[in-house]
Amino acid sequence: MKIDMRKIIVLILGLGLSVLAFGQNPDAPVNWHLKDQASDQLQGVSVEKSYTELLSGKEKREVVVAILDSGVDIYHEDLKGAIWVNENEISGNGIDDDKNGYIDDVNGWSFIGGAEGDVEFDNLEFTRIFIDLNKKFVGKTEKTIDKKNKKEFERYLVFKKQFDDRLSEAEAAYNEFMQVYMAYEQAQALMQELTRKGNPTIEEISNVETSNEMEEAFKGFVLEVKTTGAESQLEEGKAHFENTLKYMYNLDFDSRHIVGDNYADTSEKNYGNNNVKGPESTHGTHVAGIVSALRDNGIGAQGINDSNVKIMSVRVVPNGDERDKDVANAIRYAADNGADIINMSFGKSYSPQKSVVDEAVAYASSKGVLLIHAAGNSSKNIDNKDN
């Protein structure tokens, strides 16, 4: 990939690393989210106030919260004692002791794993729909299709245009990001050359004497990245843009062989494995921590409740879009195995097997389970069609 150095220098001088920085307030107190707007002047959820004014003296009971997510690190030091245990299952004996259809489900279950391993990446649901339509209509025209397929063909054309546009945007975003990423690599190499050090410190880079505008821009670039801790964000950004093209919009990628189920059979329930952590559990562990991270160990943020809440991990969300069949089965699993609350911090634009999920929601509700789902995370008007 050829780098447009003039463009990069303008970007570095004009924008710095604002595109990489997260909007954090360094003056915000730790655990501000637990505070109260009226008494603390912080827009938290009034947890501390609830403990002192609403819950004081009231009898406690254990509440099981099922986290339907990417997985939960059940060995995390901030979740000690907070993980649900299936008392009717004997760990590691390869037997379905409690006869619930899931072998060794001691702390929950994963519906995106199998004997071959665990699903980490998947397509977007939009891509999966287009794959099915493309198999049926690729290379065909309105004149060559049956009249009975006209409406579906028109939908295919809409999806094809959207897919082509999305793929082009993803490729452009990747190329633009890689310009910055590769420029940083060059800037690092230059600082190594000027300092004669393989891994120069911030102080050593600060003392570098530059001889032209490019060297000064690269020096400032490296200092900004290192002092703000943005190196990890650059690596995460690279992985994000690469994975978007490699998996999310890849028409040839199919993760389902790992699971080994009959994907077309939405009534199938007993598949998956008991790896409730999975290959990447950052998001699910974060969500579990909000609910039940230890409140008195001085590590990280405090949870809402750490004394009588147990986290049941049900793995259902890959890096990509979750599948309706898995979501429905995860809801039923949680409801059947004692969850009082089901938390679902995920979402997507298309839900082709929505009825299966709706049936599972109704089933869990009939058992008295409270279901909580994210309202959205994309600033989109979901009153529009195709949502």
CSV table of C-alpha atoms in Angstrom, one decimal:
chain,number,residue,atom,x,y,z
A,1,MET,CA,0.0,0.0,0.0
A,2,LYS,CA,1.5,3.3,-1.1
A,3,ILE,CA,1.4,6.1,1.6
A,4,ASP,CA,0.4,9.6,0.7
A,5,MET,CA,2.9,11.4,3.0
A,6,ARG,CA,1.5,14.8,2.4
A,7,LYS,CA,-1.9,13.7,3.4
A,8,ILE,CA,-0.6,11.9,6.5
A,9,ILE,CA,1.4,15.0,7.6
A,10,VAL,CA,-1.6,17.2,7.3
A,11,LEU,CA,-3.6,14.7,9.3
A,12,ILE,CA,-1.1,14.5,12.0
A,13,LEU,CA,-0.6,18.2,12.3
A,14,GLY,CA,-4.2,19.1,12.0
A,15,LEU,CA,-6.1,16.4,13.8
A,16,GLY,CA,-3.5,14.8,16.1
A,17,LEU,CA,-5.0,11.6,17.4
A,18,SER,CA,-8.5,12.9,18.1
A,19,VAL,CA,-9.9,10.1,15.8
A,20,LEU,CA,-8.4,7.6,18.2
A,21,ALA,CA,-9.2,9.2,21.5
A,22,PHE,CA,-12.2,8.2,23.7
A,23,GLY,CA,-14.2,11.0,25.3
A,24,GLN,CA,-13.2,10.3,28.9
A,25,ASN,CA,-13.5,12.9,31.7
A,26,PRO,CA,-10.3,12.5,33.8
A,27,ASP,CA,-11.9,14.4,36.7
A,28,ALA,CA,-14.9,12.0,37.0
A,29,PRO,CA,-14.9,10.2,40.4
A,30,VAL,CA,-14.4,6.4,40.5
A,31,ASN,CA,-17.8,4.6,40.5
A,32,TRP,CA,-19.7,7.8,39.5
A,33,HIS,CA,-22.3,5.6,37.9
A,34,LEU,CA,-23.4,4.4,41.3
A,35,LYS,CA,-24.1,7.9,42.6
A,36,ASP,CA,-27.3,10.0,42.7
A,37,GLN,CA,-28.1,13.0,40.7
A,38,ALA,CA,-29.9,14.9,43.5
A,39,SER,CA,-27.5,14.2,46.4
A,40,ASP,CA,-24.2,13.8,44.5
A,41,GLN,CA,-24.8,15.9,41.4
A,42,LEU,CA,-23.8,13.0,39.3
A,43,GLN,CA,-26.1,11.3,36.8
A,44,GLY,CA,-25.6,7.8,38.2
A,45,VAL,CA,-28.2,5.1,38.9
A,46,SER,CA,-28.5,5.9,42.6
A,47,VAL,CA,-27.2,2.5,43.8
A,48,GLU,CA,-25.6,3.8,47.0
A,49,LYS,CA,-28.8,5.7,47.8
A,50,SER,CA,-30.9,2.6,47.2
A,51,TYR,CA,-28.8,0.6,49.7
A,52,THR,CA,-29.2,3.2,52.5
A,53,GLU,CA,-32.8,4.4,51.9
A,54,LEU,CA,-34.7,1.6,50.1
A,55,LEU,CA,-33.0,-1.7,51.0
A,56,SER,CA,-31.7,-1.1,54.5
A,57,GLY,CA,-33.0,-3.8,56.8
A,58,LYS,CA,-34.7,-5.8,54.1
A,59,GLU,CA,-34.2,-9.5,53.7
A,60,LYS,CA,-31.8,-10.6,51.0
A,61,ARG,CA,-32.4,-13.4,48.5
A,62,GLU,CA,-30.2,-14.8,45.8
A,63,VAL,CA,-30.9,-13.6,42.3
A,64,VAL,CA,-29.5,-15.4,39.3
A,65,VAL,CA,-28.7,-13.1,36.4
A,66,ALA,CA,-28.0,-14.8,33.0
A,67,ILE,CA,-25.6,-12.8,30.9
A,68,LEU,CA,-26.3,-13.6,27.3
A,69,ASP,CA,-23.2,-12.3,25.6
A,70,SER,CA,-19.7,-13.1,24.2
A,71,GLY,CA,-18.8,-15.1,27.3
A,72,VAL,CA,-17.8,-14.3,30.8
A,73,ASP,CA,-14.4,-14.9,32.4
A,74,ILE,CA,-15.6,-16.9,35.4
A,75,TYR,CA,-12.2,-16.8,36.9
A,76,HIS,CA,-11.8,-13.0,36.9
A,77,GLU,CA,-10.6,-11.8,40.3
A,78,ASP,CA,-13.4,-9.2,40.5
A,79,LEU,CA,-16.1,-11.8,40.1
A,80,LYS,CA,-15.0,-14.2,42.8
A,81,GLY,CA,-18.0,-15.8,44.5
A,82,ALA,CA,-20.3,-14.2,42.0
A,83,ILE,CA,-20.5,-17.0,39.4
A,84,TRP,CA,-23.6,-19.3,39.3
A,85,VAL,CA,-22.9,-23.0,39.9
A,86,ASN,CA,-25.3,-25.7,38.7
A,87,GLU,CA,-25.3,-27.8,41.8
A,88,ASN,CA,-27.0,-30.7,40.0
A,89,GLU,CA,-24.1,-31.1,37.6
A,90,ILE,CA,-20.7,-32.8,38.3
A,91,SER,CA,-17.9,-31.0,36.7
A,92,GLY,CA,-15.8,-32.7,34.1
A,93,ASN,CA,-17.4,-36.2,34.1
A,94,GLY,CA,-18.8,-36.0,30.6
A,95,ILE,CA,-22.3,-36.9,31.8
A,96,ASP,CA,-25.5,-34.9,31.7
A,97,ASP,CA,-26.1,-35.4,35.4
A,98,ASP,CA,-29.2,-33.2,35.8
A,99,LYS,CA,-30.7,-34.5,32.5
A,100,ASN,CA,-31.3,-31.0,31.1
A,101,GLY,CA,-29.7,-31.9,27.7
A,102,TYR,CA,-26.4,-30.1,28.3
A,103,ILE,CA,-23.3,-32.0,29.5
A,104,ASP,CA,-21.1,-30.5,32.2
A,105,ASP,CA,-23.0,-27.1,32.1
A,106,VAL,CA,-21.6,-26.2,35.5
A,107,ASN,CA,-21.5,-22.4,35.1
A,108,GLY,CA,-23.7,-22.0,32.0
A,109,TRP,CA,-23.6,-23.0,28.3
A,110,SER,CA,-22.3,-21.8,24.9
A,111,PHE,CA,-24.5,-22.1,21.9
A,112,ILE,CA,-21.6,-20.9,19.6
A,113,GLY,CA,-19.2,-23.7,20.3
A,114,GLY,CA,-18.9,-27.4,19.5
A,115,ALA,CA,-16.5,-30.4,19.5
A,116,GLU,CA,-14.3,-28.5,17.1
A,117,GLY,CA,-13.8,-25.5,19.2
A,118,ASP,CA,-15.5,-22.1,19.7
A,119,VAL,CA,-16.9,-19.5,17.3
A,120,GLU,CA,-15.0,-16.2,17.7
A,121,PHE,CA,-16.0,-14.4,14.4
A,122,ASP,CA,-19.1,-14.5,12.3
A,123,ASN,CA,-20.8,-12.6,9.4
A,124,LEU,CA,-23.3,-9.8,9.9
A,125,GLU,CA,-26.9,-11.0,9.7
A,126,PHE,CA,-27.3,-8.6,6.7
A,127,THR,CA,-24.4,-10.5,4.9
A,128,ARG,CA,-26.0,-13.9,5.7
A,129,ILE,CA,-29.3,-12.8,4.2
A,130,PHE,CA,-27.5,-11.6,1.1
A,131,ILE,CA,-25.5,-14.8,0.8
A,132,ASP,CA,-28.8,-16.8,0.6
A,133,LEU,CA,-30.3,-14.4,-1.9
A,134,ASN,CA,-27.1,-14.3,-4.0
A,135,LYS,CA,-27.0,-18.0,-4.3
A,136,LYS,CA,-30.5,-17.9,-5.8
A,137,PHE,CA,-30.3,-14.9,-8.1
A,138,VAL,CA,-26.6,-14.2,-8.9
A,139,GLY,CA,-26.2,-13.7,-12.7
A,140,LYS,CA,-30.0,-13.5,-13.3
A,141,THR,CA,-32.1,-10.7,-14.6
A,142,GLU,CA,-35.7,-9.7,-14.3
A,143,LYS,CA,-36.3,-11.4,-17.7
A,144,THR,CA,-34.8,-14.7,-16.7
A,145,ILE,CA,-36.6,-15.3,-13.4
A,146,ASP,CA,-40.0,-16.8,-12.7
A,147,LYS,CA,-42.7,-14.4,-12.1
A,148,LYS,CA,-43.4,-15.9,-8.6
A,149,ASN,CA,-39.8,-14.9,-7.6
A,150,LYS,CA,-40.2,-11.3,-8.8
A,151,LYS,CA,-40.7,-9.8,-5.3
A,152,GLU,CA,-37.8,-11.7,-3.8
A,153,PHE,CA,-35.6,-10.8,-6.8
A,154,GLU,CA,-36.4,-7.1,-6.2
A,155,ARG,CA,-35.3,-7.6,-2.6
A,156,TYR,CA,-32.1,-9.2,-3.8
A,157,LEU,CA,-31.3,-6.1,-6.0
A,158,VAL,CA,-31.8,-3.9,-3.0
A,159,PHE,CA,-29.6,-6.0,-0.8
A,160,LYS,CA,-27.0,-6.3,-3.6
A,161,LYS,CA,-26.7,-2.5,-3.9
A,162,GLN,CA,-26.5,-2.1,-0.1
A,163,PHE,CA,-23.9,-4.9,0.2
A,164,ASP,CA,-21.7,-3.4,-2.6
A,165,ASP,CA,-22.0,0.0,-0.9
A,166,ARG,CA,-21.2,-1.3,2.5
A,167,LEU,CA,-18.3,-3.4,1.3
A,168,SER,CA,-16.8,-0.3,-0.6
A,169,GLU,CA,-17.2,1.8,2.6
A,170,ALA,CA,-15.5,-0.9,4.7
A,171,GLU,CA,-12.6,-1.2,2.2
A,172,ALA,CA,-12.2,2.6,2.1
A,173,ALA,CA,-12.2,2.8,5.9
A,174,TYR,CA,-9.6,0.0,6.1
A,175,ASN,CA,-7.4,1.8,3.5
A,176,GLU,CA,-7.7,5.1,5.2
A,177,PHE,CA,-6.9,3.6,8.6
A,178,MET,CA,-3.9,1.7,7.3
A,179,GLN,CA,-2.5,5.0,5.9
A,180,VAL,CA,-2.3,6.2,9.5
A,181,TYR,CA,-1.2,2.9,10.9
A,182,MET,CA,1.6,2.5,8.4
A,183,ALA,CA,2.6,6.1,8.9
A,184,TYR,CA,3.0,5.4,12.6
A,185,GLU,CA,5.2,2.4,11.9
A,186,GLN,CA,7.4,4.7,9.7
A,187,ALA,CA,7.4,7.4,12.4
A,188,GLN,CA,8.5,4.8,15.0
A,189,ALA,CA,11.2,3.6,12.7
A,190,LEU,CA,12.4,7.2,12.2
A,191,MET,CA,12.5,7.7,16.0
A,192,GLN,CA,14.5,4.5,16.4
A,193,GLU,CA,17.0,5.8,13.8
A,194,LEU,CA,17.3,9.2,15.3
A,195,THR,CA,17.7,8.0,18.9
A,196,ARG,CA,19.7,4.9,17.9
A,197,LYS,CA,17.5,2.9,20.2
A,198,GLY,CA,15.4,-0.1,19.4
A,199,ASN,CA,12.7,0.9,21.8
A,200,PRO,CA,13.2,4.6,22.7
A,201,THR,CA,11.5,6.0,25.8
A,202,ILE,CA,9.1,9.1,25.7
A,203,GLU,CA,11.9,11.2,27.2
A,204,GLU,CA,14.4,10.1,24.6
A,205,ILE,CA,12.0,10.9,21.8
A,206,SER,CA,11.2,14.3,23.4
A,207,ASN,CA,14.9,15.1,23.2
A,208,VAL,CA,15.2,14.3,19.5
A,209,GLU,CA,16.4,17.2,17.3
A,210,THR,CA,14.5,17.2,14.0
A,211,SER,CA,15.7,18.8,10.8
A,212,ASN,CA,12.5,19.1,8.8
A,213,GLU,CA,8.7,19.3,8.9
A,214,MET,CA,8.2,15.6,8.3
A,215,GLU,CA,10.5,14.6,11.1
A,216,GLU,CA,8.9,17.0,13.5
A,217,ALA,CA,5.4,15.8,12.6
A,218,PHE,CA,6.5,12.2,13.0
A,219,LYS,CA,8.1,13.0,16.4
A,220,GLY,CA,4.9,14.6,17.6
A,221,PHE,CA,2.8,11.7,16.2
A,222,VAL,CA,4.8,9.1,18.2
A,223,LEU,CA,4.8,11.2,21.3
A,224,GLU,CA,1.1,11.7,21.2
A,225,VAL,CA,0.4,8.0,20.7
A,226,LYS,CA,2.8,6.9,23.5
A,227,THR,CA,1.7,9.5,26.0
A,228,THR,CA,-2.0,8.9,25.5
A,229,GLY,CA,-1.6,5.1,25.5
A,230,ALA,CA,-3.1,4.9,22.1
A,231,GLU,CA,-0.8,2.2,20.7
A,232,SER,CA,-3.2,-0.5,21.8
A,233,GLN,CA,-6.1,1.4,20.1
A,234,LEU,CA,-4.1,1.4,16.9
A,235,GLU,CA,-3.7,-2.4,17.1
A,236,GLU,CA,-7.4,-2.8,18.0
A,237,GLY,CA,-8.4,-0.6,15.1
A,238,LYS,CA,-6.3,-2.6,12.7
A,239,ALA,CA,-7.9,-5.8,13.9
A,240,HIS,CA,-11.3,-4.3,13.7
A,241,PHE,CA,-11.0,-3.1,10.1
A,242,GLU,CA,-9.3,-6.4,9.0
A,243,ASN,CA,-12.0,-8.5,10.7
A,244,THR,CA,-14.8,-6.5,9.1
A,245,LEU,CA,-13.5,-7.5,5.7
A,246,LYS,CA,-12.3,-11.0,6.6
A,247,TYR,CA,-15.5,-12.1,8.3
A,248,MET,CA,-18.4,-9.7,8.5
A,249,TYR,CA,-18.7,-9.0,4.8
A,250,ASN,CA,-17.0,-12.2,3.5
A,251,LEU,CA,-19.5,-14.1,1.4
A,252,ASP,CA,-17.4,-17.3,1.6
A,253,PHE,CA,-17.0,-17.4,5.4
A,254,ASP,CA,-19.3,-19.7,7.4
A,255,SER,CA,-18.5,-20.4,11.1
A,256,ARG,CA,-21.3,-22.9,11.6
A,257,HIS,CA,-19.2,-26.0,10.9
A,258,ILE,CA,-17.6,-25.3,14.3
A,259,VAL,CA,-20.9,-25.6,16.1
A,260,GLY,CA,-21.9,-28.7,14.2
A,261,ASP,CA,-25.7,-28.2,14.5
A,262,ASN,CA,-28.4,-28.4,11.8
A,263,TYR,CA,-28.6,-24.7,11.4
A,264,ALA,CA,-31.8,-24.8,9.4
A,265,ASP,CA,-33.6,-26.6,12.2
A,266,THR,CA,-34.7,-23.8,14.6
A,267,SER,CA,-36.3,-26.4,16.9
A,268,GLU,CA,-32.9,-28.0,17.6
A,269,LYS,CA,-31.8,-27.2,21.1
A,270,ASN,CA,-29.1,-29.6,22.4
A,271,TYR,CA,-25.9,-28.4,20.7
A,272,GLY,CA,-22.9,-26.3,21.7
A,273,ASN,CA,-20.3,-26.8,24.5
A,274,ASN,CA,-19.6,-25.8,28.1
A,275,ASN,CA,-16.9,-23.2,27.4
A,276,VAL,CA,-18.7,-20.2,28.9
A,277,LYS,CA,-15.7,-17.9,28.6
A,278,GLY,CA,-14.9,-18.4,24.9
A,279,PRO,CA,-12.0,-17.0,23.0
A,280,GLU,CA,-12.9,-13.3,23.6
A,281,SER,CA,-15.0,-12.6,26.7
A,282,THR,CA,-14.1,-8.9,27.2
A,283,HIS,CA,-17.6,-7.5,26.6
A,284,GLY,CA,-19.5,-10.2,28.5
A,285,THR,CA,-17.1,-9.9,31.5
A,286,HIS,CA,-17.5,-6.1,31.4
A,287,VAL,CA,-21.3,-6.5,31.5
A,288,ALA,CA,-21.1,-9.1,34.3
A,289,GLY,CA,-18.8,-6.7,36.2
A,290,ILE,CA,-21.4,-3.9,36.0
A,291,VAL,CA,-23.9,-6.3,37.6
A,292,SER,CA,-21.8,-8.0,40.2
A,293,ALA,CA,-18.1,-7.0,40.5
A,294,LEU,CA,-16.9,-7.1,44.1
A,295,ARG,CA,-17.6,-3.9,45.9
A,296,ASP,CA,-14.9,-4.0,48.6
A,297,ASN,CA,-11.7,-5.3,47.1
A,298,GLY,CA,-10.3,-2.0,45.7
A,299,ILE,CA,-10.1,-3.4,42.2
A,300,GLY,CA,-11.6,-1.5,39.3
A,301,ALA,CA,-15.3,-0.4,39.4
A,302,GLN,CA,-17.8,-1.7,41.8
A,303,GLY,CA,-20.8,-3.8,40.7
A,304,ILE,CA,-24.4,-3.1,41.6
A,305,ASN,CA,-24.6,-6.1,43.9
A,306,ASP,CA,-21.9,-8.6,44.9
A,307,SER,CA,-23.5,-10.3,47.9
A,308,ASN,CA,-26.5,-12.1,46.6
A,309,VAL,CA,-26.3,-12.1,42.8
A,310,LYS,CA,-25.0,-15.0,40.8
A,311,ILE,CA,-23.9,-14.7,37.2
A,312,MET,CA,-24.9,-17.4,34.7
A,313,SER,CA,-22.9,-17.1,31.5
A,314,VAL,CA,-24.7,-18.1,28.3
A,315,ARG,CA,-22.4,-17.6,25.3
A,316,VAL,CA,-24.3,-16.5,22.2
A,317,VAL,CA,-22.6,-13.4,20.7
A,318,PRO,CA,-19.5,-13.7,18.4
A,319,ASN,CA,-17.5,-10.9,16.9
A,320,GLY,CA,-20.2,-10.3,14.3
A,321,ASP,CA,-23.9,-10.7,14.6
A,322,GLU,CA,-25.6,-13.2,16.9
A,323,ARG,CA,-28.0,-15.7,15.3
A,324,ASP,CA,-31.7,-15.9,16.2
A,325,LYS,CA,-31.6,-19.6,16.8
A,326,ASP,CA,-28.8,-19.3,19.4
A,327,VAL,CA,-30.5,-16.4,21.1
A,328,ALA,CA,-33.8,-18.2,21.4
A,329,ASN,CA,-32.1,-21.3,22.8
A,330,ALA,CA,-30.0,-19.2,25.2
A,331,ILE,CA,-33.2,-17.5,26.6
A,332,ARG,CA,-34.8,-20.9,27.1
A,333,TYR,CA,-31.7,-22.4,28.7
A,334,ALA,CA,-31.5,-19.5,31.2
A,335,ALA,CA,-35.2,-19.7,32.0
A,336,ASP,CA,-35.1,-23.5,32.5
A,337,ASN,CA,-32.0,-23.4,34.7
A,338,GLY,CA,-33.1,-20.8,37.3
A,339,ALA,CA,-32.3,-17.4,35.9
A,340,ASP,CA,-34.4,-14.6,37.5
A,341,ILE,CA,-33.1,-12.0,35.1
A,342,ILE,CA,-31.8,-12.3,31.5
A,343,ASN,CA,-29.5,-9.5,30.3
A,344,MET,CA,-28.9,-9.1,26.6
A,345,SER,CA,-26.5,-6.3,25.6
A,346,PHE,CA,-26.5,-7.0,21.9
A,347,GLY,CA,-28.5,-6.1,18.8
A,348,LYS,CA,-28.6,-6.2,15.0
A,349,SER,CA,-30.5,-4.7,12.1
A,350,TYR,CA,-32.1,-7.9,10.8
A,351,SER,CA,-33.7,-10.8,12.5
A,352,PRO,CA,-34.9,-13.4,9.9
A,353,GLN,CA,-36.0,-15.9,12.6
A,354,LYS,CA,-37.6,-13.3,14.9
A,355,SER,CA,-40.6,-15.5,15.6
A,356,VAL,CA,-38.4,-18.1,17.3
A,357,VAL,CA,-36.9,-15.4,19.5
A,358,ASP,CA,-40.4,-14.0,20.3
A,359,GLU,CA,-41.6,-17.5,21.3
A,360,ALA,CA,-38.6,-17.9,23.7
A,361,VAL,CA,-39.2,-14.5,25.2
A,362,ALA,CA,-42.8,-15.4,25.8
A,363,TYR,CA,-41.7,-18.7,27.4
A,364,ALA,CA,-39.3,-17.0,29.8
A,365,SER,CA,-41.8,-14.4,30.7
A,366,SER,CA,-44.3,-17.1,31.5
A,367,LYS,CA,-41.8,-18.5,34.1
A,368,GLY,CA,-41.6,-15.0,35.7
A,369,VAL,CA,-38.2,-14.1,34.3
A,370,LEU,CA,-37.4,-10.5,33.7
A,371,LEU,CA,-35.7,-9.9,30.3
A,372,ILE,CA,-33.6,-6.8,29.7
A,373,HIS,CA,-32.3,-5.9,26.2
A,374,ALA,CA,-30.2,-3.1,24.9
A,375,ALA,CA,-32.3,-0.4,23.1
A,376,GLY,CA,-29.6,0.2,20.5
A,377,ASN,CA,-26.1,1.4,20.0
A,378,SER,CA,-26.0,2.9,16.5
A,379,SER,CA,-28.0,6.1,16.7
A,380,LYS,CA,-30.4,4.7,14.0
A,381,ASN,CA,-34.1,5.4,13.6
A,382,ILE,CA,-35.5,1.8,14.0
A,383,ASP,CA,-39.0,2.9,13.1
A,384,ASN,CA,-37.9,2.7,9.5
A,385,LYS,CA,-38.5,-0.4,7.3
A,386,ASP,CA,-35.8,-3.1,7.2
A,387,ASN,CA,-35.3,-2.9,11.0
